[in-house]
Coordinates of C-alpha atoms and ligand atoms in Angstrom, one line a residue:
X1 CA -31.8 3.5 -1.5
X2 CA -28.6 5.5 -1.1
X3 CA -25.8 5.3 -3.7
X4 CA -22.2 5.1 -2.8
X5 CA -19.5 5.9 -5.3
X6 CA -16.0 4.6 -4.8
X7 CA -13.1 6.3 -6.7
X8 CA -10.2 3.8 -7.1
X9 CA -10.2 0.0 -7.1
X10 CA -7.1 -0.9 -5.1
X11 CA -7.4 -2.8 -1.8
X12 CA -9.2 -0.1 0.1
X13 CA -11.7 0.7 -2.7
X14 CA -12.5 -3.0 -3.5
X15 CA -12.9 -4.0 0.1
X16 CA -15.1 -1.0 1.0
X17 CA -17.2 -1.8 -2.1
X18 CA -17.6 -5.5 -1.2
X19 CA -18.6 -4.8 2.4
X20 CA -21.2 -2.2 1.3
X21 CA -22.6 -4.2 -1.5
X22 CA -23.0 -7.2 0.8
X23 CA -25.0 -5.0 3.1
X24 CA -27.4 -4.4 0.3
X25 CA -26.2 -0.9 -0.6
X26 CA -25.9 0.3 -4.2
X27 CA -22.2 0.7 -5.0
X28 CA -20.5 2.1 -8.2
X29 CA -16.7 1.8 -8.4
X30 CA -14.5 3.7 -10.9
X31 CA -11.1 2.4 -11.6
X32 CA -8.8 4.1 -14.2
X33 CA -7.2 0.8 -15.2
X34 CA -8.5 -2.7 -16.1
X35 CA -7.8 -5.8 -14.0
X36 CA -5.6 -7.7 -13.7
X37 CA -2.6 -5.3 -13.6
X38 CA 0.7 -4.9 -11.8
X39 CA 1.4 -2.1 -9.4
X40 CA 4.5 -1.0 -7.4
X41 CA 4.2 -2.8 -4.0
X42 CA 6.3 -5.1 -1.9
X43 CA 3.4 -7.5 -1.8
X44 CA 4.0 -8.6 1.9
X45 CA 0.8 -8.3 3.8
X46 CA 0.8 -8.2 7.6
X47 CA -1.0 -11.2 9.2
X48 CA -3.2 -8.9 11.2
X49 CA -5.5 -8.9 8.1
X50 CA -6.2 -12.6 8.1
X51 CA -9.1 -12.9 10.6
X52 CA -11.1 -10.2 8.7
X53 CA -10.4 -11.6 5.3
X54 CA -11.3 -15.1 6.3
X55 CA -14.4 -14.1 8.2
X56 CA -15.7 -12.3 5.1
X57 CA -14.8 -15.0 2.6
X58 CA -12.2 -12.9 0.8
X59 CA -8.9 -14.6 1.8
X60 CA -7.3 -15.9 -1.4
X61 CA -6.7 -19.5 -0.2
X62 CA -6.5 -20.8 -3.8
X63 CA -3.2 -19.0 -4.3
X64 CA -1.6 -20.8 -1.3
X65 CA 0.3 -17.6 -0.2
X66 CA 3.7 -18.2 1.4
X67 CA 3.7 -17.4 5.2
X68 CA 6.5 -15.2 6.3
X69 CA 7.9 -15.4 9.9
X70 CA 11.4 -13.9 9.9
X71 CA 13.2 -10.7 8.8
X72 CA 16.6 -10.5 7.4
X73 CA 18.1 -7.0 7.6
X74 CA 21.3 -5.9 5.9
X75 CA 23.1 -2.5 6.0
X76 CA 24.5 -0.6 3.0
X77 CA 27.8 -2.4 3.3
X78 CA 26.3 -5.9 3.8
X79 CA 26.2 -6.4 7.6
X80 CA 23.5 -8.9 8.4
X81 CA 21.0 -9.4 11.3
X82 CA 18.0 -11.7 11.6
X83 CA 14.9 -11.3 13.7
X84 CA 11.8 -13.5 14.1
X85 CA 8.6 -11.7 13.2
X86 CA 6.1 -12.2 16.0
X87 CA 3.1 -11.3 13.8
X88 CA 4.6 -11.9 10.4
X89 CA 3.0 -11.7 7.0
X90 CA 1.9 -13.5 3.9
X91 CA 2.8 -12.9 0.2
X92 CA 0.6 -12.4 -2.8
X93 CA 1.0 -10.3 -6.0
X94 CA -1.4 -7.3 -6.4
X95 CA -1.9 -8.7 -9.9
X96 CA -3.6 -11.8 -8.4
X97 CA -5.1 -10.3 -5.2
X98 CA -6.7 -7.2 -6.7
X99 CA -8.2 -9.3 -9.5
X100 CA -9.5 -11.9 -7.0
X101 CA -11.2 -9.1 -5.0
X102 CA -12.6 -7.6 -8.2
X103 CA -14.3 -10.9 -9.0
X104 CA -15.6 -11.0 -5.4
X105 CA -16.9 -7.5 -5.7
X106 CA -18.7 -8.4 -9.0
X107 CA -20.3 -11.4 -7.2
X108 CA -21.5 -9.0 -4.4
X109 CA -23.2 -6.7 -7.0
X110 CA -20.8 -3.8 -7.3
X111 CA -21.2 -1.9 -10.6
X112 CA -17.8 -1.3 -12.2
X113 CA -16.6 1.4 -14.6
X114 CA -13.1 0.2 -15.6
X115 CA -10.7 2.2 -17.7
X116 CA -12.5 5.2 -16.3
X117 CA -10.8 8.0 -14.5
X118 CA -12.8 10.3 -12.3
X119 CA -11.9 13.9 -13.1
X120 CA -13.8 15.9 -10.4
X121 CA -16.2 15.6 -7.5
X122 CA -18.5 18.3 -6.1
X123 CA -20.8 18.4 -3.1
X124 CA -23.8 20.6 -3.3
X125 CA -27.1 20.5 -1.3
X126 CA -26.2 17.2 0.4
X127 CA -25.4 15.4 -2.9
X128 CA -22.2 14.5 -4.7
X129 CA -21.7 14.8 -8.5
X130 CA -18.8 12.7 -9.8
X131 CA -17.6 13.5 -13.3
X132 CA -15.6 11.4 -15.7
X133 CA -14.4 12.5 -19.2
X134 CA -17.8 11.4 -20.7
X135 CA -20.4 11.3 -18.0
X136 CA -21.6 12.6 -14.6
X137 CA -23.1 10.5 -11.8
X138 CA -24.8 11.5 -8.5
X139 CA -24.2 9.8 -5.1
X140 CA -25.1 10.2 -1.4
X141 CA -21.5 9.3 -0.3
X142 CA -18.2 9.3 -2.1
X143 CA -15.2 7.2 -1.0
X144 CA -11.8 8.5 -2.0
X145 CA -9.7 5.3 -2.5
X146 CA -7.5 6.7 -5.2
X147 CA -4.2 5.8 -3.6
X148 CA -1.0 7.7 -2.9
X149 CA -1.3 10.3 -5.6
X150 CA -4.1 11.0 -8.1
X151 CA -5.5 13.6 -10.4
X152 CA -8.2 13.8 -7.7
X153 CA -5.7 15.2 -5.1
X154 CA -4.9 18.0 -7.6
X155 CA -8.6 18.7 -8.3
X156 CA -9.3 18.8 -4.5
X157 CA -6.3 21.0 -4.0
X158 CA -5.1 18.8 -1.1
X159 CA -2.2 20.4 0.8
X160 CA 0.3 17.5 0.5
X161 CA 0.2 17.6 -3.3
X162 CA 1.5 21.2 -3.3
X163 CA 5.0 19.9 -2.2
X164 CA 7.2 17.8 -4.5
X165 CA 8.3 14.5 -3.0
X166 CA 11.7 12.9 -3.9
X167 CA 10.7 9.2 -3.4
X168 CA 10.6 6.8 -6.3
X169 CA 9.3 3.2 -6.1
X170 CA 10.5 0.4 -8.4
X171 CA 9.3 -3.2 -8.6
X172 CA 10.2 -6.5 -10.3
X173 CA 9.0 -10.1 -10.2
X174 CA 11.9 -12.5 -10.3
X175 CA 12.7 -16.2 -10.1
X176 CA 15.2 -16.6 -7.3
X177 CA 16.0 -19.1 -4.6
X178 CA 14.5 -17.1 -1.8
X179 CA 13.1 -18.9 1.3
X180 CA 9.3 -18.7 1.6
X181 CA 9.3 -17.8 5.3
X182 CA 11.6 -14.8 5.1
X183 CA 11.3 -11.1 4.1
X184 CA 14.7 -9.5 3.5
X185 CA 15.2 -5.7 3.8
X186 CA 18.5 -4.7 2.1
X187 CA 19.8 -1.1 2.5
X188 CA 21.6 0.8 -0.2
X189 CA 22.7 4.4 -0.4
X190 CA 19.5 6.5 -0.3
X191 CA 17.1 3.6 -0.3
X192 CA 16.1 0.1 0.7
X193 CA 14.9 -3.0 -1.1
X194 CA 12.4 -5.6 0.1
X195 CA 12.5 -9.2 -1.1
X196 CA 9.8 -11.8 -0.3
X197 CA 8.0 -14.6 -2.0
X198 CA 4.5 -14.4 -3.6
X199 CA 2.3 -17.1 -5.3
X200 CA 3.6 -19.6 -7.9
X201 CA 7.2 -19.7 -6.6
X202 CA 7.8 -16.1 -7.7
X203 CA 9.7 -13.5 -5.7
X204 CA 8.9 -9.8 -5.4
X205 CA 11.8 -7.4 -5.4
X206 CA 10.7 -3.8 -4.7
X207 CA 12.7 -0.8 -3.6
X208 CA 12.3 2.8 -2.6
X209 CA 14.9 5.3 -3.5
X210 CA 15.5 9.0 -4.0
X211 CA 14.9 10.8 -7.4
X212 CA 18.5 12.1 -7.3
X213 CA 19.9 8.6 -7.3
X214 CA 18.2 7.9 -10.6
X215 CA 19.0 11.3 -12.0
X216 CA 22.7 10.9 -11.2
X217 CA 23.1 7.8 -13.3
X218 CA 20.5 8.6 -16.0
X219 CA 18.8 5.3 -16.1
X220 CA 17.6 2.6 -13.6
X221 CA 19.9 -0.2 -14.7
X222 CA 23.1 1.9 -14.3
X223 CA 21.9 3.1 -10.9
X224 CA 21.3 -0.4 -9.8
X225 CA 24.8 -1.5 -10.8
X226 CA 26.5 1.6 -9.3
X227 CA 24.4 2.0 -6.1
X228 CA 22.4 -1.2 -5.1
X229 CA 25.4 -3.5 -6.0
X230 CA 27.4 -1.9 -3.2
X231 CA 25.3 -4.2 -0.9
X232 CA 26.7 -7.7 -1.6
X233 CA 23.4 -9.3 -0.9
X234 CA 21.7 -7.2 -3.6
X235 CA 24.5 -7.7 -6.1
X236 CA 24.1 -11.5 -5.7
X237 CA 20.4 -11.3 -6.2
X238 CA 20.5 -9.0 -9.3
X239 CA 23.3 -11.1 -10.9
X240 CA 21.6 -14.5 -10.4
X241 CA 17.9 -13.9 -10.6
X242 CA 15.7 -14.3 -13.6
X243 CA 13.8 -11.1 -14.1
X244 CA 10.2 -11.7 -15.3
X245 CA 9.1 -8.3 -16.5
X246 CA 10.3 -6.6 -19.7
X247 CA 10.8 -3.5 -17.7
X248 CA 10.2 -2.6 -14.0
X249 CA 7.1 -1.0 -12.7
X250 CA 7.9 2.5 -11.5
X251 CA 6.1 5.2 -9.6
X252 CA 7.4 8.7 -8.7
X253 CA 6.5 11.4 -6.1
X254 CA 5.6 9.0 -3.2
X255 CA 4.6 11.4 -0.4
X256 CA 4.6 10.6 3.3
X257 CA 3.1 14.0 4.2
X258 CA 0.1 14.1 6.6
X259 CA -3.3 13.8 4.8
X260 CA -6.8 14.0 6.2
X261 CA -9.3 11.1 6.3
X262 CA -12.2 13.4 5.3
X263 CA -11.9 16.2 2.8
X264 CA -14.7 18.2 1.2
X265 CA -17.1 15.5 2.6
X266 CA -15.2 12.8 0.7
X267 CA -14.4 9.9 3.0
X268 CA -10.8 8.7 2.3
X269 CA -9.6 5.1 2.7
X270 CA -6.1 3.5 2.3
X271 CA -3.3 5.7 1.0
X272 CA -5.7 8.5 0.2
X273 CA -6.1 9.0 3.9
X274 CA -2.4 8.5 4.8
X275 CA 0.6 6.6 3.5
X276 CA 2.9 4.6 5.8
X277 CA 6.6 4.1 5.0
X278 CA 6.8 0.9 2.8
X279 CA 9.5 -0.7 5.0
X280 CA 6.8 -1.2 7.6
X281 CA 5.0 -3.7 5.3
X282 CA 1.7 -2.3 6.7
X283 CA 0.2 -0.2 4.0
X284 CA -2.0 -2.9 2.6
X285 CA -3.2 -3.9 6.1
X286 CA -4.1 -0.3 6.7
X287 CA -5.9 -0.1 3.4
X288 CA -7.9 -3.2 4.3
X289 CA -8.6 -2.1 7.9
X290 CA -9.6 1.4 6.9
X291 CA -12.0 -0.1 4.4
X292 CA -13.6 -2.2 7.1
X293 CA -13.9 0.8 9.5
X294 CA -15.3 3.1 6.8
X295 CA -17.8 0.6 5.4
X296 CA -19.1 0.0 9.0
X297 CA -19.6 3.8 9.4
X298 CA -21.3 4.2 6.0
X299 CA -23.7 1.2 6.7
X300 CA -24.8 3.1 9.9
X301 CA -25.3 6.2 7.9
X302 CA -27.4 4.4 5.3
X303 CA -29.6 3.0 8.1
X304 CA -30.1 6.6 9.4
X305 CA -28.2 5.8 12.6
X306 CA -25.7 8.6 11.9
X307 CA -26.0 12.0 10.4
X308 CA -23.5 13.1 7.8
X309 CA -21.8 15.3 10.4
X310 CA -21.4 12.4 12.8
X311 CA -20.3 10.0 10.0
X312 CA -17.4 12.3 9.2
X313 CA -16.5 13.1 12.8
X314 CA -16.7 9.5 14.1
X315 CA -14.7 8.2 11.1
X316 CA -12.0 10.8 11.5
X317 CA -11.7 10.0 15.2
X318 CA -11.6 6.3 14.6
X319 CA -9.0 6.7 11.8
X320 CA -6.7 8.8 13.9
X321 CA -7.0 6.5 16.9
X322 CA -6.2 3.4 14.8
X323 CA -3.5 4.6 12.4
X324 CA -1.9 8.0 13.3
X325 CA 0.7 6.5 15.7
X326 CA 1.7 3.9 13.2
X327 CA 2.3 6.5 10.5
X328 CA 4.5 8.6 12.8
X329 CA 6.5 5.5 13.9
X330 CA 7.0 4.4 10.2
X331 CA 8.2 7.9 9.2
X332 CA 10.6 8.0 12.2
X333 CA 12.0 4.4 11.6
X334 CA 12.5 5.2 7.9
X335 CA 15.3 7.6 9.0
X336 CA 17.3 4.5 10.0
X337 CA 17.4 3.3 6.5
X338 CA 19.4 4.3 3.4
X339 CA 22.8 5.4 4.8
X340 CA 25.9 3.5 5.8
X341 CA 25.9 4.8 9.4
X342 CA 22.2 4.6 10.2
X343 CA 21.7 1.2 8.5
X344 CA 24.6 -0.2 10.5
X345 CA 22.9 1.2 13.6
X346 CA 19.6 -0.5 12.6
X347 CA 21.5 -3.8 12.1
X348 CA 23.2 -3.4 15.5
X349 CA 19.9 -2.8 17.2
X350 CA 18.4 -5.9 15.5
X351 CA 21.5 -8.0 16.5
X352 CA 22.2 -6.8 20.0
X353 CA 18.9 -5.2 21.3
X354 CA 16.3 -7.7 20.0
X355 CA 13.5 -6.8 22.5
X356 CA 13.9 -3.1 21.5
X357 CA 13.9 -4.0 17.8
X358 CA 10.6 -6.0 18.4
X359 CA 9.1 -2.9 20.1
X360 CA 10.0 -0.8 17.0
X361 CA 8.4 -3.3 14.7
X362 CA 5.3 -3.5 16.8
X363 CA 4.9 0.3 16.6
X364 CA 4.4 0.0 12.9
X365 CA 1.8 -2.7 13.0
X366 CA -1.8 -3.1 14.3
X367 CA -3.5 -5.9 16.1
X368 CA -5.5 -8.6 14.3
X369 CA -8.9 -7.2 13.3
Ligands
FAD1 C1 7.7 1.0 -3.0 C2 6.5 0.5 -2.2 C3 6.5 -0.7 -1.6 C4 5.4 -1.1 -0.8 N1 5.4 -2.3 -0.2 C5 4.4 -2.7 0.6 C6 4.4 -4.0 1.2 O1 5.3 -4.8 1.0 N2 3.3 -4.2 2.1 C7 2.3 -3.4 2.3 O2 1.4 -3.7 3.1 N3 2.3 -2.2 1.7 C8 3.3 -1.8 0.8 N4 3.2 -0.6 0.2 C9 2.0 0.2 0.3 C10 0.8 -0.3 -0.4 O3 1.1 -0.6 -1.8 C11 -0.4 0.7 -0.3 O4 -0.5 1.1 1.0 C12 -1.7 0.1 -0.8 O5 -1.6 -0.3 -2.1 C13 -2.8 1.1 -0.6 O6 -4.0 0.6 -1.2 P1 -5.0 1.7 -1.7 O7 -6.3 0.9 -2.0 O8 -5.1 2.8 -0.8 O9 -4.4 2.3 -3.1 P2 -3.9 1.6 -4.4 O10 -3.7 0.2 -4.2 O11 -2.8 2.5 -4.9 O12 -5.2 1.8 -5.4 C14 -5.6 3.1 -5.8 C15 -6.4 2.9 -7.1 O13 -7.0 4.1 -7.5 C16 -7.0 4.2 -8.9 N5 -7.2 5.6 -9.2 C17 -6.4 6.7 -8.9 N6 -7.0 7.9 -9.3 C18 -8.2 7.5 -9.9 C19 -9.2 8.3 -10.5 N7 -9.1 9.6 -10.6 N8 -10.2 7.6 -11.0 C20 -10.3 6.3 -11.0 N9 -9.4 5.5 -10.4 C21 -8.3 6.1 -9.8 C22 -5.6 3.7 -9.3 O14 -5.6 3.3 -10.6 C23 -5.5 2.5 -8.3 O15 -5.9 1.3 -8.8 C24 4.3 -0.2 -0.6 C25 4.2 1.0 -1.3 C26 5.3 1.4 -2.1 C27 5.3 2.7 -2.7

């Protein structure tokens, strides 16, 4: 029997592991943290994921996730537009969803090593050796599901990691009177902030900004007051919400550089293969979809229907055909965010050229799968 090692237990790693284990394959997953835990994410999941999750018994019905059907967009100086979202999304915290998937993966027979960081991977004579600080493991296939930025990217000397990235992500959970059916995207200088509801009447507030914004003011709170409060919608939320974390979740160095879905024979899923701009609200859908595609290819490999060469070639082709256009569109549309002029332009498009705005949104999403 072949052994598959999954490095990273976010959405792409957990879902790949579940699909493979359900097909009777021996799967070992390494995750450097321990569930449940919070991560920086807007926690709005595109509805294109629902058929797959329901068909595989991994839709988290018990959390009764809010269904989101409209977008509220504001410019840096608070000009407002509203758009219906044709496809829309649903909201759930990663704290709840990843833990839910972890329990599903355990039920499916996945072997977990939690609190365990993989330090290196090598591929010699058709076999992988995966090394942690205390042990080495061998595998026939390795899935790289280690997210946007990991020690593994350094160890593998991936090209995107050589460049510094200025983007910082910050997230809170709050209690605030935000409507369940709406996701708001509020612009501020050098950034944008998403607000949408998750389970248990909580609201996610998550924003992306530039490192220089934080540096200029020395700390996050002062930056929020000096920069985010320029947008009257954000000022109102920050001044009236109850903040539920002691301190925000923060990540640095978020890179939107091109990556490759296969590197040194390691098959990448989710953000390890390519990261879409957060404003698209499609990163989690891409993580789930890429896990589906990758596990289907690996199952064929395990049944000897594909050679390793074809596994890598076919998966690369499928990944590019499914996601490359979306990544490009996200990166391009992100330029409309974060300045007075461009954010007013984005709001004007949403107000006065609704069909065109819908076309732009569609470019950043996939079809139900
Ligand atoms: C500010 C911001 C807002 C966002 N908002 C949204 C949104 O609203 N909707 C949406 O769809 N997407 C959003 N995204 C994107 C979304 O969060 C990601 O696309 C998604 O989490 C990718 O899942 P993943 O499984 O690839 O990686 P992750 O969920 O990041 O999981 C990777 C896992 O690998 C583990 N790991 C890393 N290195 C190692 C190692 N060496 N050994 C063991 N474990 C390791 C990590 O601990 C982590 O648990 C946002 C992203 C940002 C930055």
